[in-house]
Amino acid sequence: MTDVVLLTKDDCHFCEQAKDVLARVRGEYGLHVREVTLESEEGRRLALESEAPFPPVVFLNGETFSYGRLSERKLRKALR
C-alpha cells in the first residue's frame, strides 16, 4: 500500500483537482490518502520541509512527489 499525504489550502482550485485525481486512482493502486491543511501545524512543517512554492503538494511514502496541478498520468506511472 502506498501512503499519500495531500497538502491543501482553502479555496484552491488545483487542490480540488488533486483530490479528484486521487479519488480516481485510489482504488486501483490501494492508496492510503490523508489530507493535511496548510494552516495546520503539520501542514506548515510539511510545506517548509518540501520547499514547495504553492499547494497542493503530494507526498508518496513520505517523499515529495509534486506540487501544483497533479498529473494523473505522471502519478499512475510512478505507482506502477
mmCIF file of C-alpha atoms in Angstrom:
data_model
loop_
_atom_site.group_PDB
_atom_site.id
_atom_site.type_symbol
_atom_site.label_atom_id
_atom_site.label_comp_id
_atom_site.label_asym_id
_atom_site.label_seq_id
_atom_site.Cartn_x
_atom_site.Cartn_y
_atom_site.Cartn_z
ATOM 1 C CA MET A 1 0.000 0.000 0.000
ATOM 2 C CA THR A 2 1.226 3.487 -0.847
ATOM 3 C CA ASP A 3 0.789 6.253 1.716
ATOM 4 C CA VAL A 4 -0.222 9.570 0.175
ATOM 5 C CA VAL A 5 -0.340 12.874 2.003
ATOM 6 C CA LEU A 6 -2.067 15.726 0.192
ATOM 7 C CA LEU A 7 -1.183 19.180 1.498
ATOM 8 C CA THR A 8 -4.052 21.546 0.683
ATOM 9 C CA LYS A 9 -5.258 25.096 1.188
ATOM 10 C CA ASP A 10 -8.797 26.507 1.306
ATOM 11 C CA ASP A 11 -10.208 27.910 -1.955
ATOM 12 C CA CYS A 12 -7.521 26.175 -4.033
ATOM 13 C CA HIS A 13 -8.691 25.008 -7.470
ATOM 14 C CA PHE A 14 -5.672 22.749 -8.015
ATOM 15 C CA CYS A 15 -6.239 21.191 -4.568
ATOM 16 C CA GLU A 16 -9.746 20.149 -5.619
ATOM 17 C CA GLN A 17 -8.355 18.776 -8.894
ATOM 18 C CA ALA A 18 -5.736 16.752 -6.954
ATOM 19 C CA LYS A 19 -8.451 15.314 -4.699
ATOM 20 C CA ASP A 20 -10.395 14.211 -7.800
ATOM 21 C CA VAL A 21 -7.322 12.533 -9.325
ATOM 22 C CA LEU A 22 -6.504 10.728 -6.080
ATOM 23 C CA ALA A 23 -10.120 9.577 -5.723
ATOM 24 C CA ARG A 24 -9.995 8.031 -9.219
ATOM 25 C CA VAL A 25 -6.632 6.335 -8.686
ATOM 26 C CA ARG A 26 -7.043 5.308 -5.021
ATOM 27 C CA GLY A 27 -8.843 2.011 -5.561
ATOM 28 C CA GLU A 28 -6.720 0.813 -8.467
ATOM 29 C CA TYR A 29 -3.432 1.194 -6.608
ATOM 30 C CA GLY A 30 -4.503 0.673 -2.986
ATOM 31 C CA LEU A 31 -3.601 4.173 -1.874
ATOM 32 C CA HIS A 32 -3.994 5.346 1.701
ATOM 33 C CA VAL A 33 -4.716 9.068 1.245
ATOM 34 C CA ARG A 34 -4.588 11.594 4.059
ATOM 35 C CA GLU A 35 -5.311 15.290 3.607
ATOM 36 C CA VAL A 36 -3.430 17.889 5.658
ATOM 37 C CA THR A 37 -4.279 21.581 5.533
ATOM 38 C CA LEU A 38 -1.528 24.127 5.071
ATOM 39 C CA GLU A 39 -2.923 26.104 8.013
ATOM 40 C CA SER A 40 -2.266 23.262 10.459
ATOM 41 C CA GLU A 41 0.972 22.818 12.402
ATOM 42 C CA GLU A 42 1.756 19.633 10.454
ATOM 43 C CA GLY A 43 0.894 21.395 7.194
ATOM 44 C CA ARG A 44 3.293 24.269 7.880
ATOM 45 C CA ARG A 45 6.049 21.795 8.766
ATOM 46 C CA LEU A 46 5.474 19.772 5.589
ATOM 47 C CA ALA A 47 5.482 22.923 3.462
ATOM 48 C CA LEU A 48 8.814 24.018 4.921
ATOM 49 C CA GLU A 49 10.381 20.574 4.527
ATOM 50 C CA SER A 50 9.234 20.157 0.924
ATOM 51 C CA GLU A 51 10.136 23.719 -0.108
ATOM 52 C CA ALA A 52 7.163 23.577 -2.488
ATOM 53 C CA PRO A 53 6.228 27.087 -3.621
ATOM 54 C CA PHE A 54 2.457 26.520 -3.509
ATOM 55 C CA PRO A 55 -0.194 23.842 -2.843
ATOM 56 C CA PRO A 56 -1.290 21.272 -3.442
ATOM 57 C CA VAL A 57 1.730 19.209 -2.526
ATOM 58 C CA VAL A 58 1.591 15.427 -2.922
ATOM 59 C CA PHE A 59 3.847 13.185 -0.853
ATOM 60 C CA LEU A 60 4.235 9.497 -1.748
ATOM 61 C CA ASN A 61 5.534 7.376 1.121
ATOM 62 C CA GLY A 62 6.989 10.459 2.795
ATOM 63 C CA GLU A 63 8.754 11.823 -0.301
ATOM 64 C CA THR A 64 7.676 14.967 -2.154
ATOM 65 C CA PHE A 65 6.148 13.847 -5.455
ATOM 66 C CA SER A 66 4.620 17.001 -6.927
ATOM 67 C CA TYR A 67 3.174 20.418 -6.280
ATOM 68 C CA GLY A 68 0.625 22.469 -8.187
ATOM 69 C CA ARG A 69 -1.594 20.744 -10.727
ATOM 70 C CA LEU A 70 -1.354 16.973 -10.186
ATOM 71 C CA SER A 71 -0.764 14.989 -13.387
ATOM 72 C CA GLU A 72 -2.808 11.792 -13.278
ATOM 73 C CA ARG A 73 -0.581 10.299 -15.960
ATOM 74 C CA LYS A 74 2.620 11.044 -14.000
ATOM 75 C CA LEU A 75 1.053 9.657 -10.813
ATOM 76 C CA ARG A 76 -0.066 6.419 -12.496
ATOM 77 C CA LYS A 77 3.410 5.986 -13.996
ATOM 78 C CA ALA A 78 5.050 6.457 -10.568
ATOM 79 C CA LEU A 79 2.686 3.931 -8.961
ATOM 80 C CA ARG A 80 3.344 1.152 -11.489
#
